[in-house]
XYZ file of C-alpha atoms in Angstrom:
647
model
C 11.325 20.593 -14.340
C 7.995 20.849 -14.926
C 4.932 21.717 -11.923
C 3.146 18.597 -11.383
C -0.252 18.936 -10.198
C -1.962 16.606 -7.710
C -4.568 15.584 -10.282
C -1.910 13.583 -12.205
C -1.729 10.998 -9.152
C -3.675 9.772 -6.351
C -7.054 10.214 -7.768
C -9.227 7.547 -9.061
C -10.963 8.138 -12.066
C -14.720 7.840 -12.832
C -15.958 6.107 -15.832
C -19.042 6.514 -17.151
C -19.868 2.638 -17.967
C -22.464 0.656 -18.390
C -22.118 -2.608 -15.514
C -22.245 -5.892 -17.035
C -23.157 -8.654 -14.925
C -20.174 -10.582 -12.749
C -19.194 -14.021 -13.776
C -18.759 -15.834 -10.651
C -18.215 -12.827 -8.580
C -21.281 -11.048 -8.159
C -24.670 -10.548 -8.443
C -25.460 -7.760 -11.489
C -25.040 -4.290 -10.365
C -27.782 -1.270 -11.471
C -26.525 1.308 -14.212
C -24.829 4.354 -12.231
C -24.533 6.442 -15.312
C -24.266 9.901 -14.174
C -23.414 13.474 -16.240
C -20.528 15.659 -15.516
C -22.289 18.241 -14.463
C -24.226 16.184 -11.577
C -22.446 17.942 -8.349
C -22.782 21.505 -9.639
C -26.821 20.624 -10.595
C -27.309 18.840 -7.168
C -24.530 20.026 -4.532
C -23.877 24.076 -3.009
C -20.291 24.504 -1.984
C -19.087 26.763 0.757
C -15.099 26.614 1.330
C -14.450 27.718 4.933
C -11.341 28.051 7.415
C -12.005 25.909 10.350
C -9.730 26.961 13.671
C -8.425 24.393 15.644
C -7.664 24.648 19.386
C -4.330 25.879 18.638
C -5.559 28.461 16.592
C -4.606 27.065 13.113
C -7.040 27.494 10.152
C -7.806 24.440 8.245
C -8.886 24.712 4.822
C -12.243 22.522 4.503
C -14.789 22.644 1.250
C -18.151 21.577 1.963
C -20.371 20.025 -0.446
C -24.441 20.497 0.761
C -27.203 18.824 -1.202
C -29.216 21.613 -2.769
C -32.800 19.725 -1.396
C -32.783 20.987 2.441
C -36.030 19.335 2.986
C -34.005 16.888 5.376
C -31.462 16.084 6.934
C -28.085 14.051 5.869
C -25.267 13.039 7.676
C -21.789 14.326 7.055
C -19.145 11.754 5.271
C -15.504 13.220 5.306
C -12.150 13.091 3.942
C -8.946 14.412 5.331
C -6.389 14.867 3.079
C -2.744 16.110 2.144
C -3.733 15.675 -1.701
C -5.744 18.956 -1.538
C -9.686 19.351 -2.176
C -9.242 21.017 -4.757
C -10.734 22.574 -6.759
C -10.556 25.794 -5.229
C -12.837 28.877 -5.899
C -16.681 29.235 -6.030
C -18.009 27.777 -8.599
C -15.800 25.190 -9.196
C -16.855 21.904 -8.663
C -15.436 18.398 -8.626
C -17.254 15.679 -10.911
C -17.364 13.268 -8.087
C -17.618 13.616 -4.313
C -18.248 11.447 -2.028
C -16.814 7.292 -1.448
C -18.525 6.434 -4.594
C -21.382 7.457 -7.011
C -24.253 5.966 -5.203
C -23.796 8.090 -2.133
C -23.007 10.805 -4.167
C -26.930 10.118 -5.559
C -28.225 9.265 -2.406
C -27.781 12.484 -0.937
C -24.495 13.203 1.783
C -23.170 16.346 3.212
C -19.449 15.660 1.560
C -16.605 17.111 3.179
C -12.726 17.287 2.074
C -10.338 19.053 4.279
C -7.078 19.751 3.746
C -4.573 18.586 6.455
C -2.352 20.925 8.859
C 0.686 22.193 6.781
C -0.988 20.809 3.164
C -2.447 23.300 0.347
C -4.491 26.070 1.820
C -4.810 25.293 5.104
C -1.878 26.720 7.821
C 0.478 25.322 10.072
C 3.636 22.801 9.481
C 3.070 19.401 8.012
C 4.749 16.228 9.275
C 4.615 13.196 7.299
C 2.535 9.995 9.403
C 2.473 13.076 12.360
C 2.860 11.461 15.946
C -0.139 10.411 18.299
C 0.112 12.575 21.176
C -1.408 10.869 24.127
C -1.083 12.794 27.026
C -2.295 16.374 25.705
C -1.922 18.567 28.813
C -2.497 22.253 26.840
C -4.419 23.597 23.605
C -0.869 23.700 22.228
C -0.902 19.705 22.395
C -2.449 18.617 18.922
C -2.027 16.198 16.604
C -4.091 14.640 13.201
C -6.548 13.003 15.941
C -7.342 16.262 17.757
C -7.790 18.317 14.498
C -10.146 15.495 13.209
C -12.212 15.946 16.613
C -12.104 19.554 16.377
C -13.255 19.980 12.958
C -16.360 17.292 13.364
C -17.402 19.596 16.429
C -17.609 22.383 14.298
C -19.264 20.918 11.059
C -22.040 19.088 13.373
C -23.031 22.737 15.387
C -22.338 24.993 11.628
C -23.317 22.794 9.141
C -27.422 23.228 8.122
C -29.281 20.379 7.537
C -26.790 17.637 9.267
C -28.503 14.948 10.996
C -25.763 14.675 13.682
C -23.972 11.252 12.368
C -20.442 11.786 10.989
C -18.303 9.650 8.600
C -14.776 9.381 7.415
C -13.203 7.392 4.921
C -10.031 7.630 2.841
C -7.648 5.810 0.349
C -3.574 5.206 0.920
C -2.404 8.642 2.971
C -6.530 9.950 3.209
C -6.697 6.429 4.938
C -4.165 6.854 7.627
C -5.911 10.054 8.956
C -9.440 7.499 8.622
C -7.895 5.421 10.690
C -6.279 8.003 13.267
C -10.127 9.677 13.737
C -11.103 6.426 15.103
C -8.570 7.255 17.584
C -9.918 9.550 20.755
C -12.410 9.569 18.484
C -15.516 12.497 18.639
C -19.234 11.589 19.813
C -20.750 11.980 16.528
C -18.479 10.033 14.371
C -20.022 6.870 13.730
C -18.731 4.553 11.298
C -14.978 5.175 9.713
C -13.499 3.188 6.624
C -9.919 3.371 6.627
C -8.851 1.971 2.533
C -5.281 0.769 1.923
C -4.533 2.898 4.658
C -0.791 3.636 5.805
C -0.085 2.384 9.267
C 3.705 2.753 9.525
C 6.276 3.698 6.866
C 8.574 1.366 8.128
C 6.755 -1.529 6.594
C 4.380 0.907 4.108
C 5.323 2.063 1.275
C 8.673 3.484 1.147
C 9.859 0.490 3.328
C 9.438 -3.133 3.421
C 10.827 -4.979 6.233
C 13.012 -2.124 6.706
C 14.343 -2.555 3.109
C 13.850 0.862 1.374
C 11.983 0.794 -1.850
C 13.673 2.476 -4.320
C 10.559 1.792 -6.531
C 9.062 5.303 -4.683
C 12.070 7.061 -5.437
C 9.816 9.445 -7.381
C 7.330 10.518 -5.055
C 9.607 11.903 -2.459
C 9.955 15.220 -3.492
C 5.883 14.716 -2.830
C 5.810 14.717 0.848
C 9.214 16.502 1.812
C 9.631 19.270 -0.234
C 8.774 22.430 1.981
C 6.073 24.836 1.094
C 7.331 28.288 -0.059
C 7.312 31.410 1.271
C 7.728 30.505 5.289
C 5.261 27.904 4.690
C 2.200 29.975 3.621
C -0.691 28.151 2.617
C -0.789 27.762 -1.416
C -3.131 26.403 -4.021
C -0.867 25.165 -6.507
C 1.730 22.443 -6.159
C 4.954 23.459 -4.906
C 6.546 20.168 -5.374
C 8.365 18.702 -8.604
C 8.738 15.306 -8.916
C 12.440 14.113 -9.929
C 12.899 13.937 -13.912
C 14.711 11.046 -14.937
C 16.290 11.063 -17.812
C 15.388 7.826 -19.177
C 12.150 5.257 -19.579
C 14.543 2.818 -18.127
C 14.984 2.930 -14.475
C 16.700 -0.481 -14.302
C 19.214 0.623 -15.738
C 19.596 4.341 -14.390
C 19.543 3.240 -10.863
C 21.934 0.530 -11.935
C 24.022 3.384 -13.151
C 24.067 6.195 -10.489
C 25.052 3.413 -8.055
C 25.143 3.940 -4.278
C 21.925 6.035 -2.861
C 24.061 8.588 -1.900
C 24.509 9.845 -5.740
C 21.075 11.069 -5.653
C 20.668 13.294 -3.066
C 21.148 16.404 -5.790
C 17.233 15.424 -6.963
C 16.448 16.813 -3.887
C 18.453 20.223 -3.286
C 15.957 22.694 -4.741
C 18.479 25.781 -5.081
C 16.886 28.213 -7.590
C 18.492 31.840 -8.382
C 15.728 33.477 -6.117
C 16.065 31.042 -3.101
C 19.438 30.126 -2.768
C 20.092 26.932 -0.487
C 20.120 26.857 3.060
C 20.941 23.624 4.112
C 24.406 22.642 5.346
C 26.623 20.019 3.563
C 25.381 16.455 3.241
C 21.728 17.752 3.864
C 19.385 17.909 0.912
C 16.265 20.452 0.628
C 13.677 17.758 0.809
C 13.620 16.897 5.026
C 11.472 13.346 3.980
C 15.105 12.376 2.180
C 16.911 13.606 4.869
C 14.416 11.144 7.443
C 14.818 8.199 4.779
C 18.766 8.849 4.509
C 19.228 9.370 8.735
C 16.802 6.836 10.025
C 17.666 3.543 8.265
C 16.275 1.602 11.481
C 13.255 1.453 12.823
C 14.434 4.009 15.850
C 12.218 6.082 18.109
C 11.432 8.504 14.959
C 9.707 5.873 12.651
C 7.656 3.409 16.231
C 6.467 7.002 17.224
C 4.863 7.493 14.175
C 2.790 4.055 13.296
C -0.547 3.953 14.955
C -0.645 0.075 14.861
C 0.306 0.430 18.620
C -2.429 3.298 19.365
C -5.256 0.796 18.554
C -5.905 -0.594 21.841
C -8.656 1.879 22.588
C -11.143 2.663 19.728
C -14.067 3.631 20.741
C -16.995 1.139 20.309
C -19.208 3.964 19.378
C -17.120 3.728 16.244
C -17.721 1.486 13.417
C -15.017 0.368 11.194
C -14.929 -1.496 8.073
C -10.951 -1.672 6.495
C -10.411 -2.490 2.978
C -7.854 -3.861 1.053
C -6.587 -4.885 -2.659
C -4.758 -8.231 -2.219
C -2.672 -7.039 -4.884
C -1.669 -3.290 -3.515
C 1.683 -2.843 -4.007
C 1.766 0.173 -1.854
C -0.035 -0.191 1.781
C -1.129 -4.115 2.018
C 0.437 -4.330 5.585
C -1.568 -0.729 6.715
C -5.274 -2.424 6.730
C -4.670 -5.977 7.120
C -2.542 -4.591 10.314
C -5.162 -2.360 11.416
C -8.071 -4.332 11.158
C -6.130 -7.368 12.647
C -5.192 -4.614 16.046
C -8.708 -3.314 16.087
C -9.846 -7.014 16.680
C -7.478 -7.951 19.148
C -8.143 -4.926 21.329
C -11.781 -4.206 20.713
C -13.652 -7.530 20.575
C -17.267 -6.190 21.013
C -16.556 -3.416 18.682
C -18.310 -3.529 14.746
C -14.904 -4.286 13.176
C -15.045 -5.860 9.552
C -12.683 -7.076 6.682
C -13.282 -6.358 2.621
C -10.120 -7.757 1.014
C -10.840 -7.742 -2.762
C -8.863 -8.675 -6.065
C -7.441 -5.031 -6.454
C -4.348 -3.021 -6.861
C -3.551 0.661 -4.773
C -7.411 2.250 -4.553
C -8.786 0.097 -7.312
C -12.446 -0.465 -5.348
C -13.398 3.055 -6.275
C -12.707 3.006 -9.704
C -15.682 1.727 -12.324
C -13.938 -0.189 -15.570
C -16.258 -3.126 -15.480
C -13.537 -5.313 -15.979
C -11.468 -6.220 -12.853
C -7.932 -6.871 -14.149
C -4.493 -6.470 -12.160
C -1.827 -5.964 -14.468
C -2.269 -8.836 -17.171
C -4.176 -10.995 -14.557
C -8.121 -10.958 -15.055
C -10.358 -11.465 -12.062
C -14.043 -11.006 -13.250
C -16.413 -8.523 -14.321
C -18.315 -5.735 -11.747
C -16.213 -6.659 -9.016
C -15.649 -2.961 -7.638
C -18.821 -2.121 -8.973
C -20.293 -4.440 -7.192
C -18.027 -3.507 -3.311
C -19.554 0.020 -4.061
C -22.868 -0.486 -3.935
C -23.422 -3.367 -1.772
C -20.762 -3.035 0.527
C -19.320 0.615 0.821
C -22.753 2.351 0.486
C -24.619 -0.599 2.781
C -21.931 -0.036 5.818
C -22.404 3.998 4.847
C -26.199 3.969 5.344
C -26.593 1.836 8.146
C -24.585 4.028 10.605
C -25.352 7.266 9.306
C -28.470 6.858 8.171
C -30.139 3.680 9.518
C -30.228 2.264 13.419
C -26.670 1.746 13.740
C -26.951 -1.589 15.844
C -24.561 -4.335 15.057
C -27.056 -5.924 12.404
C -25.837 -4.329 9.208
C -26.397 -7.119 7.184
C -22.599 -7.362 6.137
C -20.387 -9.944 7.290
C -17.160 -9.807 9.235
C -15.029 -10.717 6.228
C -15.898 -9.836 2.845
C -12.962 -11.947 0.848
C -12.611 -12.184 -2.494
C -10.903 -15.967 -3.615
C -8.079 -14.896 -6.162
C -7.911 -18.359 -7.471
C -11.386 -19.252 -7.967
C -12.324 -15.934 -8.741
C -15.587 -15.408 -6.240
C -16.688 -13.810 -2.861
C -16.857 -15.400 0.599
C -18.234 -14.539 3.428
C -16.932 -15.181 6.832
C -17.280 -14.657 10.621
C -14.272 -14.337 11.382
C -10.777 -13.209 9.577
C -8.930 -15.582 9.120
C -11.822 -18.448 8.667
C -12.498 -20.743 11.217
C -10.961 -24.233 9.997
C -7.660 -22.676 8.886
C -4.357 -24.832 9.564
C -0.576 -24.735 9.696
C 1.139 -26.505 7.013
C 4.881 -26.493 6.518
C 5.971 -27.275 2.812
C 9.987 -28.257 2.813
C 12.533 -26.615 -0.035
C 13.317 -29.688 -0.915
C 16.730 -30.961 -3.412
C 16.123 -31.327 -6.723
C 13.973 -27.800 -7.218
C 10.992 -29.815 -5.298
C 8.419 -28.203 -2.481
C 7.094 -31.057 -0.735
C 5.374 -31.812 2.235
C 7.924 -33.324 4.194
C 11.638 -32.860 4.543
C 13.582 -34.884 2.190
C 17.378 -34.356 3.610
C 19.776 -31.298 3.947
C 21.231 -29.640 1.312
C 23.009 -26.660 0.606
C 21.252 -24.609 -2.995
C 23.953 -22.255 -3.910
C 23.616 -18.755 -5.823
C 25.804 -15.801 -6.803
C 24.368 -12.953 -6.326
C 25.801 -10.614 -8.656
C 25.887 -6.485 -7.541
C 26.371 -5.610 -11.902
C 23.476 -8.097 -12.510
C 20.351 -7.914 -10.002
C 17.478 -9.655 -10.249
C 14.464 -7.183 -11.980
C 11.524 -7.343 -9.946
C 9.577 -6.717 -13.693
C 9.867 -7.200 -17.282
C 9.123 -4.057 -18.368
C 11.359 -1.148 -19.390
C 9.546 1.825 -17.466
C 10.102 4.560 -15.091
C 7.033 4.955 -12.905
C 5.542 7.023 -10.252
C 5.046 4.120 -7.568
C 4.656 0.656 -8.812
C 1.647 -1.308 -9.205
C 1.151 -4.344 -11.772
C 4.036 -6.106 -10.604
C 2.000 -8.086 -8.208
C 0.321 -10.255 -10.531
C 3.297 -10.192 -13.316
C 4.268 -13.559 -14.602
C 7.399 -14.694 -12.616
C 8.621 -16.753 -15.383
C 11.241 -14.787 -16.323
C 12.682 -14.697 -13.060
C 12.611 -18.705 -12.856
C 14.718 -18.579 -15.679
C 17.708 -17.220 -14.223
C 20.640 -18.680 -12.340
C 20.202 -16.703 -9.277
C 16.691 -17.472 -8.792
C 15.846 -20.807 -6.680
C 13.081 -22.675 -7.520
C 10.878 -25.266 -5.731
C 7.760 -26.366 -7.021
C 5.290 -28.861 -6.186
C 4.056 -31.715 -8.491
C 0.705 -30.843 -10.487
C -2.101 -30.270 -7.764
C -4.693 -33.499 -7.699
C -6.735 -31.440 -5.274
C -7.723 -27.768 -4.964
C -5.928 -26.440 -1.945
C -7.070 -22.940 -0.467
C -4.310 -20.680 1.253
C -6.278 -18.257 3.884
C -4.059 -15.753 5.828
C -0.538 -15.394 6.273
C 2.775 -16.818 5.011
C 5.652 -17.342 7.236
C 9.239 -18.522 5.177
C 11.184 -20.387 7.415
C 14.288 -19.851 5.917
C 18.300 -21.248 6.729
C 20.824 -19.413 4.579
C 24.196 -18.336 4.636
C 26.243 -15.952 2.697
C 30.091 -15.219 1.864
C 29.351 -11.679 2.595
C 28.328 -9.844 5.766
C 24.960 -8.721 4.630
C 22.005 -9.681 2.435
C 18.502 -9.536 1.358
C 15.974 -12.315 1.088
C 13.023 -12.452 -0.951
C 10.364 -15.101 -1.464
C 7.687 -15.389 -3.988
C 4.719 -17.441 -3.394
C 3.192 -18.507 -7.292
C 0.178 -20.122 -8.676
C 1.855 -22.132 -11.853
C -0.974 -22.214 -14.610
C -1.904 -25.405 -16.188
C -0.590 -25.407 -20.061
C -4.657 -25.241 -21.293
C -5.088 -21.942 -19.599
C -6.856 -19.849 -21.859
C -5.710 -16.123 -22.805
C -7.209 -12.881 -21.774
C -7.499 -10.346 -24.402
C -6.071 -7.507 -22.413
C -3.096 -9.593 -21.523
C 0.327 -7.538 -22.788
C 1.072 -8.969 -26.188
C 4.174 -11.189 -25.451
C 2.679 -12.867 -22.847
C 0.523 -16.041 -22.947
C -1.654 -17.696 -19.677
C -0.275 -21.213 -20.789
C 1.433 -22.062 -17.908
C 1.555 -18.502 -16.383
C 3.735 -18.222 -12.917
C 1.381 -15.670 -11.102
C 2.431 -13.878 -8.231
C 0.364 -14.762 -5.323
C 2.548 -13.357 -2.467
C 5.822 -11.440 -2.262
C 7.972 -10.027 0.221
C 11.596 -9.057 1.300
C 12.918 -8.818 4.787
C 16.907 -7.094 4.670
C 18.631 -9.461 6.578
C 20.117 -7.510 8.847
C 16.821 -6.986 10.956
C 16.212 -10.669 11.132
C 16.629 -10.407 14.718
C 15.503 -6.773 15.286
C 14.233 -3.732 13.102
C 15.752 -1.397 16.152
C 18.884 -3.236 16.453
C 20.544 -4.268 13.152
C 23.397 -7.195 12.763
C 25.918 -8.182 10.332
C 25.650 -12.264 9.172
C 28.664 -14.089 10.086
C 30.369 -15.025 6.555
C 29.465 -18.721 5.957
C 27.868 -19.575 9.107
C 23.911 -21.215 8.636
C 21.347 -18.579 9.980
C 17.488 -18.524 10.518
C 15.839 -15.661 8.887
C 11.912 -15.617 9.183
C 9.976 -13.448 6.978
C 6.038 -12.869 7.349
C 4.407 -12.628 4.343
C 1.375 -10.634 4.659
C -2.438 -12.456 4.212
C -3.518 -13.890 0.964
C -7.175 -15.861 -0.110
C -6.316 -18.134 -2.788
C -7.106 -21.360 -4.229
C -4.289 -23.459 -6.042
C -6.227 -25.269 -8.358
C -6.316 -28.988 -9.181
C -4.510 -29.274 -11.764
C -2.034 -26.154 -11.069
C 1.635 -26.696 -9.643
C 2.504 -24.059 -6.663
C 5.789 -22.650 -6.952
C 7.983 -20.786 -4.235
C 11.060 -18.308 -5.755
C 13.758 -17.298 -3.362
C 16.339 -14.665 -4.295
C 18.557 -12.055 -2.986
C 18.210 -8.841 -5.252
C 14.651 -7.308 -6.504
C 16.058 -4.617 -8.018
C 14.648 -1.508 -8.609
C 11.918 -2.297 -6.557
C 14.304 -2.359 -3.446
C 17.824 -0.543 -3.249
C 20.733 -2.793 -4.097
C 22.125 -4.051 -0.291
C 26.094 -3.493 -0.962
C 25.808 -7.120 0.522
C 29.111 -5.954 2.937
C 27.568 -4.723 6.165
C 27.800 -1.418 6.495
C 25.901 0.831 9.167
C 23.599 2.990 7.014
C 23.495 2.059 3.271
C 22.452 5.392 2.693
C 25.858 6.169 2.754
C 27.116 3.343 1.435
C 30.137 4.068 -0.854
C 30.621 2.037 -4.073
C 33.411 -0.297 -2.480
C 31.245 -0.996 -0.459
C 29.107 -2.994 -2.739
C 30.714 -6.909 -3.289
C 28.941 -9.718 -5.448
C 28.953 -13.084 -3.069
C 27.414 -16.739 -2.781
C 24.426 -17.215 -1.065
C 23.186 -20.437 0.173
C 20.116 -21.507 1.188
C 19.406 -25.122 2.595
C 16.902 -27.604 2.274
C 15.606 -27.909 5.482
C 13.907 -24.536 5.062
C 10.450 -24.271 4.997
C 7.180 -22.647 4.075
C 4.223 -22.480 6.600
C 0.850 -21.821 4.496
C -2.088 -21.028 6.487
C -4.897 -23.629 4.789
C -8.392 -23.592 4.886
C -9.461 -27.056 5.678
């Protein structure tokens, strides 16, 4: 298989691109055309090996502005990406959060993390807090972050003292753990779509694993070669699948345990040294051992480390309301760093993006087919991202920054609001009732039981498409009318809106369901039903039309054996009416007058999640194909949907 470099993924691309004006989202945004060549002309790089207090070297480039008439504070990035590139006089086209403090002048700093690229030590994926450090031997990402600002702030010419941090996805997990036990200098950190704990990030939802990520295993568990020397070229290879149709090539291998041999790396110089039933790649191995959330996955989030940021620290968490990959990281960490720090500067930007969209510059703010508005990232970048920036590192660094607590984009009626708090003040409760007769209504209208089969040789696709990606991404705003369509897919709608009705923070399905089997997954859809005058977008994929387009406002699954526990799981009793509950994380969005809104429920989401063999078995990682029975699922009509409205 072919090398893949880390260039091909997790970067965000700059465009060169003149910034049209927003319609209804912002106010125009200046021209920030700049040449490929503007680092090298304005920046000197130094790459140097920072020790930590265990005595590991951490490889850290360091990007000075070339005028050292003043003084600039330091912005950072940790990373297990790499800063590359490597070597003098090689230069990346864009440093720093985003072009105008790239112009404005920054000390920019990338480092890579312990056990990543070219700097030493062992890596461990989301690595543990350590609280009680008793010896220099005692270290983990927060200590490394505190050691390295110490040295940048006394080595570093021309630094004004005042350190930063931000980061996107992974980058934004080590953000947010520098904000824990936090250094002196570091004064404002913006942890971005940052992971908080892989249980509900990324590779799991709800404890459900997403075989959507499949692909970027062999990313983070594949060891580095040659006893773990630091390297500057990727080691890794991501699996090749021999298809563009992963529906149908997960369908095919079957149980998960058919493809552990993507992961044994056996080559003729390094034969394999793992024992039977172990793979090569020790993240697949964690994934395939640690199906619950045991002591392995709690002691890595950092949701629970929270309680003590320091308020010398300013943070300001952003997220796409559309990020398929870490939606629960910020609006989790923001939410902790709130409830636990109430006189600290704390704010919200949630925005109309997918995974890292903010930093990209396309002028045109589109999520998959769905259109949003013009300038809108444009616009977070250089009144938002660069305002927070300035006024900590450069400016008094009081409380008065001029930005609000929430920055929230409206999805529905495509513009900002501002608020004071997150979620607004004036929000209510409101149950809506999965009614008989495919009806969502505000009050219950009797019991009934909906029945479904839920068929193991037929799952429900979570997309359209025929594809084979990396992670996946557009799926959040696909049109859900294929899914509606089929027979094991429940639908409840409302009747056409006579009055605009705003949802504003979480979702929480109330649901009572049974099953023939022993085990299940649930998934509900929250959708905004277009009216039939709903005009087109030209970017819109060919066979689709906005005419009464079912757009995905909300989504989640919760596997239904950790309705009552994520540590604990149970089998359902076959036939016997259970609650299952499943939070739905926050959403800003304005159903229309004149829209319907539409709730899905279903049982499969295939290959987004793995298929459940829907017989309990202890670890469906090793699941065998007998295992895996279609049954009848049943949900009943005194479930319920409670909407958090803004009044």
């Amino acid at each position: 298989m072919p090398k893949i470099t880390i260039k091909h993924f997790f970067t965000f691309f700059l465009l060169v691109t003149v910034i049209v004006s927003c319609r209804k989202t912002a106010p125009k945004v200046a021209n920030a055309e700049v040449s490929e060549t503007y680092v090298e002309d304005n920046y000197t790089k130094k790459e140097v090996d920072i020790t930590m207090r265990d005595g590991i070297n951490l490889h850290t480039t360091i990007y000075s502005p070339k005028d050292t008439s003043k003084e600039y504070p330091i912005i950072m990035q940790r990373t297990p990406y790499s800063s590359q590139p490597y070597g003098e006089g090689n230069f990346k086209t864009k440093i720093a959060p985003n072009i105008h403090m790239m112009q404005d002048g920054y000390i920019v700093v990338y480092q890579d993390v312990r056990g990543r690229w070219l700097s030493e030590g062992h890596y461990e994926n989301m690595r543990a807090f350590n609280p009680d450090k008793k010896s220099e031997k005692d270290i983990d990402e927060s200590s490394d972050t505190y050691d390295t600002i110490e040295w940048l702030v006394n080595n570093v010419e021309n630094n004004n003292g005042n350190v930063g941090i931000w980061g996107i996805s992974y980058p934004g997990f080590y953000s947010t753990y520098a904000v824990v036990d936090a250094h002196p200098a570091l004064k404002a950190a913006s942890p971005q779509a940052s992971i908080a704990d892989f249980f509900f990030d990324d590779f799991h939802h709800n404890g459900a694993y997403l075989l959507s990520y499949f692909r970027a295993t062999s990313l983070f568990g594949t060891p580095r070669p040659d006893g773990d020397k630091p390297i500057d070229t990727a080691w890794y290879t991501l699996p090749d699948l021999p298809t563009e149709d992963q529906y149908q090539f997960f369908l095919d291998e079957g149980p998960l345990k058919n493809l552990d041999r993507f992961f044994e790396y056996e080559t003729a110089d390094t034969p394999r040294m793992a024992k039977e039933g172990v793979t090569d790649d020790y993240f697949w191995n964690e994934l395939k051992e640690h199906p619950n959330y045991d002591e392995m996955w709690q002691s890595r989030g950092l949701i629970q480390h929270l309680k003590d940021v320091k308020p010398t620290v300013a943070t300001m968490v952003v997220a796409g309301e559309f990020d398929a990959e870490d939606l629960y990281g910020p609006l989790e960490t923001y939410k902790n760093i709130e409830k636990y720090n109430a006189e600290n500067y704390n704010t919200l930007v949630f925005g109309p993006w997918d995974h890292g969209g903010w930093a990209r510059r396309k002028g045109q703010n589109t999520v998959g087919n769905y259109y949003f508005g013009d300038g809108i990232s444009e616009f977070f970048q250089e009144h938002i991202e660069t305002k927070f920036f300035d006024h900590f590192l450069k400016g008094d660094g009081d409380k008065n920054s001029g930005l609000p607590e929430a920055y929230v984009f409206d999805t529905g009626r495509k513009d900002w609001k501002t608020y004071d708090t997150w979620p607004p003040a004036g929000v209510v409760k409101k149950d809506m009732y999965l009614s008989p007769g495919q009806e969502l209504t505000a009050e219950p209208k009797g019991v009934e039981e909906v029945k479904f089969i839920s068929d193991i040789k037929k799952p429900v696709p979570y997309s359209e498409d025929i594809k084979t990606v990396f992670t996946p991404r557009k799926y959040m705003t696909d049109d859900q009318r294929f899914a509606a369509r089929r027979s094991d897919v429940l639908v409840f709608e409302t009747e056409v809106m006579e009055e605009d009705m705003t949802l504003a923070g979480d979702i929480l399905a109330k649901l009572k369901v049974a099953t023939t089997g022993s085990a299940a997954d649930w998934i509900v859809k929250i959708i905004d039903v277009h009216p039939a005058d709903e005009p087109n977008y030209d970017g819109m994929q060919d066979h689709l039309k906005m005419s009464n387009y079912h757009l995905m406002v909300r989504s989640e699954v919760l596997r239904g054996r950790f309705r009552n526990s994520f540590a604990n799981p149970e089998p359902f009793v076959p036939n016997e009416k259970t609650d299952v509950t499943i939070k739905l994380q926050d959403v800003f969005h304005t159903v229309k007058k004149g829209h319907k809104l539409q709730v899905q429920v279903q049982s499969t989401w295939f290959p987004l999640i793995d298929l459940n063999p829907q017989t309990y078995v202890d670890n469906i990682f090793e699941a065998d194909e007998q295992d895996f029975k279609t049954q009848t699922h049943t949900v009943f009509t005194d479930s319920s949907i409670e909407f958090s409205v803004l009044e």
